[in-house]
PDB file of C-alpha atoms in Angstrom:
ATOM      1  CA  UNK A  73     -29.598  -6.661  66.932  1.00  0.00           C
ATOM      2  CA  UNK A  74     -28.369  -3.454  65.270  1.00  0.00           C
ATOM      3  CA  UNK A  75     -25.905  -1.301  67.145  1.00  0.00           C
ATOM      4  CA  UNK A  76     -26.664   2.302  67.877  1.00  0.00           C
ATOM      5  CA  UNK A  77     -24.635   5.414  68.342  1.00  0.00           C
ATOM      6  CA  UNK A  78     -25.790   8.537  70.142  1.00  0.00           C
ATOM      7  CA  UNK A  79     -24.671  12.014  71.112  1.00  0.00           C
ATOM      8  CA  UNK A  80     -26.407  14.813  72.940  1.00  0.00           C
ATOM      9  CA  UNK A  81     -26.560  18.523  73.570  1.00  0.00           C
ATOM     10  CA  UNK A  82     -27.451  19.886  77.005  1.00  0.00           C
ATOM     11  CA  UNK A  83     -28.549  23.480  77.370  1.00  0.00           C
ATOM     12  CA  UNK A  84     -27.196  25.531  80.282  1.00  0.00           C
ATOM     13  CA  UNK A  85     -30.723  26.787  80.891  1.00  0.00           C
ATOM     14  CA  UNK A  86     -34.110  25.921  79.435  1.00  0.00           C
ATOM     15  CA  UNK A  87     -34.065  26.931  75.773  1.00  0.00           C
ATOM     16  CA  UNK A  88     -37.204  28.397  74.225  1.00  0.00           C
ATOM     17  CA  UNK A  89     -35.744  29.892  71.055  1.00  0.00           C
ATOM     18  CA  UNK A  90     -36.615  27.619  68.122  1.00  0.00           C
ATOM     19  CA  UNK A  91     -33.588  28.765  66.090  1.00  0.00           C
ATOM     20  CA  UNK A  92     -31.228  27.897  68.966  1.00  0.00           C
ATOM     21  CA  UNK A  93     -32.811  24.472  69.376  1.00  0.00           C
ATOM     22  CA  UNK A  94     -32.501  23.878  65.635  1.00  0.00           C
ATOM     23  CA  UNK A  95     -28.834  24.914  65.662  1.00  0.00           C
ATOM     24  CA  UNK A  96     -28.154  22.709  68.696  1.00  0.00           C
ATOM     25  CA  UNK A  97     -29.177  19.605  66.743  1.00  0.00           C
ATOM     26  CA  UNK A  98     -26.144  20.046  64.499  1.00  0.00           C
ATOM     27  CA  UNK A  99     -23.538  19.163  67.142  1.00  0.00           C
ATOM     28  CA  UNK A 100     -24.836  15.658  67.953  1.00  0.00           C
ATOM     29  CA  UNK A 101     -25.494  15.017  64.263  1.00  0.00           C
ATOM     30  CA  UNK A 102     -21.879  15.818  63.355  1.00  0.00           C
ATOM     31  CA  UNK A 103     -20.580  13.703  66.247  1.00  0.00           C
ATOM     32  CA  UNK A 104     -22.713  10.677  65.370  1.00  0.00           C
ATOM     33  CA  UNK A 105     -21.827  11.013  61.684  1.00  0.00           C
ATOM     34  CA  UNK A 106     -18.094  11.003  62.489  1.00  0.00           C
ATOM     35  CA  UNK A 107     -18.461   7.906  64.662  1.00  0.00           C
ATOM     36  CA  UNK A 108     -20.501   6.035  62.063  1.00  0.00           C
ATOM     37  CA  UNK A 109     -18.038   6.765  59.272  1.00  0.00           C
ATOM     38  CA  UNK A 110     -15.083   5.799  61.487  1.00  0.00           C
ATOM     39  CA  UNK A 111     -16.658   2.361  61.953  1.00  0.00           C
ATOM     40  CA  UNK A 112     -17.475   1.990  58.224  1.00  0.00           C
ATOM     41  CA  UNK A 113     -21.174   1.865  59.029  1.00  0.00           C
ATOM     42  CA  UNK A 114     -24.277   3.607  57.770  1.00  0.00           C
ATOM     43  CA  UNK A 115     -27.390   4.732  59.629  1.00  0.00           C
ATOM     44  CA  UNK A 116     -30.758   3.304  58.694  1.00  0.00           C
ATOM     45  CA  UNK A 117     -32.862   5.032  61.355  1.00  0.00           C
ATOM     46  CA  UNK A 118     -32.435   8.218  63.351  1.00  0.00           C
ATOM     47  CA  UNK A 119     -34.148   8.855  66.681  1.00  0.00           C
ATOM     48  CA  UNK A 120     -34.365  12.322  68.192  1.00  0.00           C
ATOM     49  CA  UNK A 121     -35.248  12.616  71.874  1.00  0.00           C
ATOM     50  CA  UNK A 122     -36.014  16.026  73.327  1.00  0.00           C
ATOM     51  CA  UNK A 123     -36.053  16.416  77.119  1.00  0.00           C
ATOM     52  CA  UNK A 124     -38.282  19.223  78.318  1.00  0.00           C
ATOM     53  CA  UNK A 125     -38.494  21.257  81.505  1.00  0.00           C
ATOM     54  CA  UNK A 126     -40.474  19.419  84.150  1.00  0.00           C
ATOM     55  CA  UNK A 127     -38.964  16.046  83.287  1.00  0.00           C
ATOM     56  CA  UNK A 128     -41.082  15.143  80.263  1.00  0.00           C
ATOM     57  CA  UNK A 129     -39.457  13.980  77.046  1.00  0.00           C
ATOM     58  CA  UNK A 130     -40.609  13.228  73.553  1.00  0.00           C
ATOM     59  CA  UNK A 131     -38.934  10.882  71.103  1.00  0.00           C
ATOM     60  CA  UNK A 132     -39.496  10.158  67.420  1.00  0.00           C
ATOM     61  CA  UNK A 133     -37.748   7.909  64.913  1.00  0.00           C
ATOM     62  CA  UNK A 134     -37.238   8.530  61.200  1.00  0.00           C
ATOM     63  CA  UNK A 135     -36.271   5.785  58.759  1.00  0.00           C
ATOM     64  CA  UNK A 136     -33.875   7.174  56.189  1.00  0.00           C
ATOM     65  CA  UNK A 137     -34.904   6.700  52.546  1.00  0.00           C
ATOM     66  CA  UNK A 138     -31.349   5.504  51.834  1.00  0.00           C
ATOM     67  CA  UNK A 139     -28.872   4.400  54.470  1.00  0.00           C
ATOM     68  CA  UNK A 140     -26.391   7.188  55.166  1.00  0.00           C
ATOM     69  CA  UNK A 141     -23.330   7.984  57.190  1.00  0.00           C
ATOM     70  CA  UNK A 142     -23.110  11.524  55.902  1.00  0.00           C
ATOM     71  CA  UNK A 143     -23.869  14.520  58.081  1.00  0.00           C
ATOM     72  CA  UNK A 144     -26.164  15.941  55.415  1.00  0.00           C
ATOM     73  CA  UNK A 145     -28.503  12.918  55.448  1.00  0.00           C
ATOM     74  CA  UNK A 146     -28.530  12.621  59.231  1.00  0.00           C
ATOM     75  CA  UNK A 147     -29.190  16.342  59.672  1.00  0.00           C
ATOM     76  CA  UNK A 148     -32.058  16.248  57.203  1.00  0.00           C
ATOM     77  CA  UNK A 149     -33.697  13.419  59.171  1.00  0.00           C
ATOM     78  CA  UNK A 150     -33.139  15.195  62.498  1.00  0.00           C
ATOM     79  CA  UNK A 151     -34.698  18.408  61.171  1.00  0.00           C
ATOM     80  CA  UNK A 152     -37.714  16.517  59.824  1.00  0.00           C
ATOM     81  CA  UNK A 153     -38.258  14.966  63.234  1.00  0.00           C
ATOM     82  CA  UNK A 154     -37.776  18.305  65.002  1.00  0.00           C
ATOM     83  CA  UNK A 155     -40.245  20.024  62.666  1.00  0.00           C
ATOM     84  CA  UNK A 156     -42.784  17.272  63.328  1.00  0.00           C
ATOM     85  CA  UNK A 157     -42.521  17.747  67.082  1.00  0.00           C
ATOM     86  CA  UNK A 158     -43.826  21.333  66.827  1.00  0.00           C
ATOM     87  CA  UNK A 159     -41.996  22.633  69.902  1.00  0.00           C
ATOM     88  CA  UNK A 160     -42.799  26.319  69.369  1.00  0.00           C
ATOM     89  CA  UNK A 161     -43.105  27.276  73.060  1.00  0.00           C
ATOM     90  CA  UNK A 162     -41.452  24.300  74.726  1.00  0.00           C
ATOM     91  CA  UNK A 163     -38.637  24.748  77.234  1.00  0.00           C
ATOM     92  CA  UNK A 164     -35.973  22.360  75.956  1.00  0.00           C
ATOM     93  CA  UNK A 165     -33.263  21.037  78.291  1.00  0.00           C
ATOM     94  CA  UNK A 166     -31.518  18.336  76.263  1.00  0.00           C
ATOM     95  CA  UNK A 167     -31.453  16.873  72.766  1.00  0.00           C
ATOM     96  CA  UNK A 168     -30.255  13.321  72.112  1.00  0.00           C
ATOM     97  CA  UNK A 169     -29.678  11.967  68.621  1.00  0.00           C
ATOM     98  CA  UNK A 170     -29.377   8.204  68.188  1.00  0.00           C
ATOM     99  CA  UNK A 171     -28.599   6.456  64.919  1.00  0.00           C
ATOM    100  CA  UNK A 172     -29.231   2.761  64.342  1.00  0.00           C
ATOM    101  CA  UNK A 173     -26.123   1.463  62.612  1.00  0.00           C
ATOM    102  CA  UNK A 174     -25.713  -1.280  60.060  1.00  0.00           C
ATOM    103  CA  UNK A 175     -22.831  -2.347  57.861  1.00  0.00           C
ATOM    104  CA  UNK A 176     -23.099  -1.055  54.372  1.00  0.00           C
ATOM    105  CA  UNK A 177     -21.956   1.283  51.700  1.00  0.00           C
ATOM    106  CA  UNK A 178     -23.647   4.492  50.824  1.00  0.00           C
ATOM    107  CA  UNK A 179     -24.274   4.869  47.144  1.00  0.00           C
ATOM    108  CA  UNK A 180     -25.028   8.105  45.393  1.00  0.00           C
ATOM    109  CA  UNK A 181     -25.483   8.898  41.760  1.00  0.00           C
ATOM    110  CA  UNK A 182     -25.554  12.666  42.204  1.00  0.00           C
ATOM    111  CA  UNK A 183     -22.137  14.126  41.312  1.00  0.00           C
ATOM    112  CA  UNK A 184     -22.876  17.550  42.841  1.00  0.00           C
ATOM    113  CA  UNK A 185     -23.827  15.916  46.159  1.00  0.00           C
ATOM    114  CA  UNK A 186     -20.719  13.727  46.121  1.00  0.00           C
ATOM    115  CA  UNK A 187     -18.560  16.814  45.580  1.00  0.00           C
ATOM    116  CA  UNK A 188     -20.017  18.373  48.768  1.00  0.00           C
ATOM    117  CA  UNK A 189     -19.468  15.187  50.757  1.00  0.00           C
ATOM    118  CA  UNK A 190     -15.841  14.577  49.752  1.00  0.00           C
ATOM    119  CA  UNK A 191     -14.631  16.772  52.595  1.00  0.00           C
ATOM    120  CA  UNK A 192     -16.099  14.525  55.318  1.00  0.00           C
ATOM    121  CA  UNK A 193     -13.332  11.860  55.297  1.00  0.00           C
ATOM    122  CA  UNK A 194     -10.725  14.638  55.515  1.00  0.00           C
ATOM    123  CA  UNK A 195     -12.461  16.152  58.543  1.00  0.00           C
ATOM    124  CA  UNK A 196     -12.750  12.697  60.109  1.00  0.00           C
ATOM    125  CA  UNK A 197      -8.978  12.156  59.752  1.00  0.00           C
ATOM    126  CA  UNK A 198      -8.281  15.538  61.381  1.00  0.00           C
ATOM    127  CA  UNK A 199     -10.566  14.638  64.284  1.00  0.00           C
ATOM    128  CA  UNK A 200      -8.885  11.234  64.664  1.00  0.00           C
ATOM    129  CA  UNK A 201      -5.429  12.794  64.643  1.00  0.00           C
ATOM    130  CA  UNK A 202      -6.097  15.590  67.131  1.00  0.00           C
ATOM    131  CA  UNK A 203      -8.590  13.747  69.332  1.00  0.00           C
ATOM    132  CA  UNK A 204     -11.277  16.409  69.123  1.00  0.00           C
ATOM    133  CA  UNK A 205     -13.160  18.126  66.318  1.00  0.00           C
ATOM    134  CA  UNK A 206     -10.828  20.601  64.641  1.00  0.00           C
ATOM    135  CA  UNK A 207     -13.176  21.732  61.890  1.00  0.00           C
ATOM    136  CA  UNK A 208     -16.958  21.592  62.180  1.00  0.00           C
ATOM    137  CA  UNK A 209     -19.909  23.585  60.889  1.00  0.00           C
ATOM    138  CA  UNK A 210     -19.981  26.980  62.602  1.00  0.00           C
ATOM    139  CA  UNK A 211     -23.309  26.342  64.336  1.00  0.00           C
ATOM    140  CA  UNK A 212     -21.791  23.324  66.108  1.00  0.00           C
ATOM    141  CA  UNK A 213     -19.523  25.668  68.086  1.00  0.00           C
ATOM    142  CA  UNK A 214     -22.325  27.468  69.900  1.00  0.00           C
ATOM    143  CA  UNK A 215     -21.217  26.141  73.342  1.00  0.00           C
ATOM    144  CA  UNK A 216     -17.636  27.379  73.066  1.00  0.00           C
ATOM    145  CA  UNK A 217     -18.135  30.845  74.531  1.00  0.00           C
TER     146      UNK A 217
END
């Protein structure tokens, strides 16, 4: 049975702004990506669960075209799922991202993509050393204020 790893974002109040919901997906994606890479794993499937006001929730799974532990690949899958949910007027309370892990190595033959991804192990080491994310994408800091 494959292991899974998940992280979530909880809104302080029901969120109806699509851009805010989209930005909120980034935080759990970055967290799950860090955990997967720390364990030398890759994700094969990503599940996004969105809890709505009134107690309802909707969940969808996306199988990645190539197993990935990189934030870029996980974020792309999460956005595809989110777009498919068509939550234009929904009142969102919580977003949970779950990645199904498997051992493996991520291969890429695109040098320009590899250049962008080289920073991830450095960020992971900073997080491991300080015990919390030191450097993350700006949108992941939306809950700080």
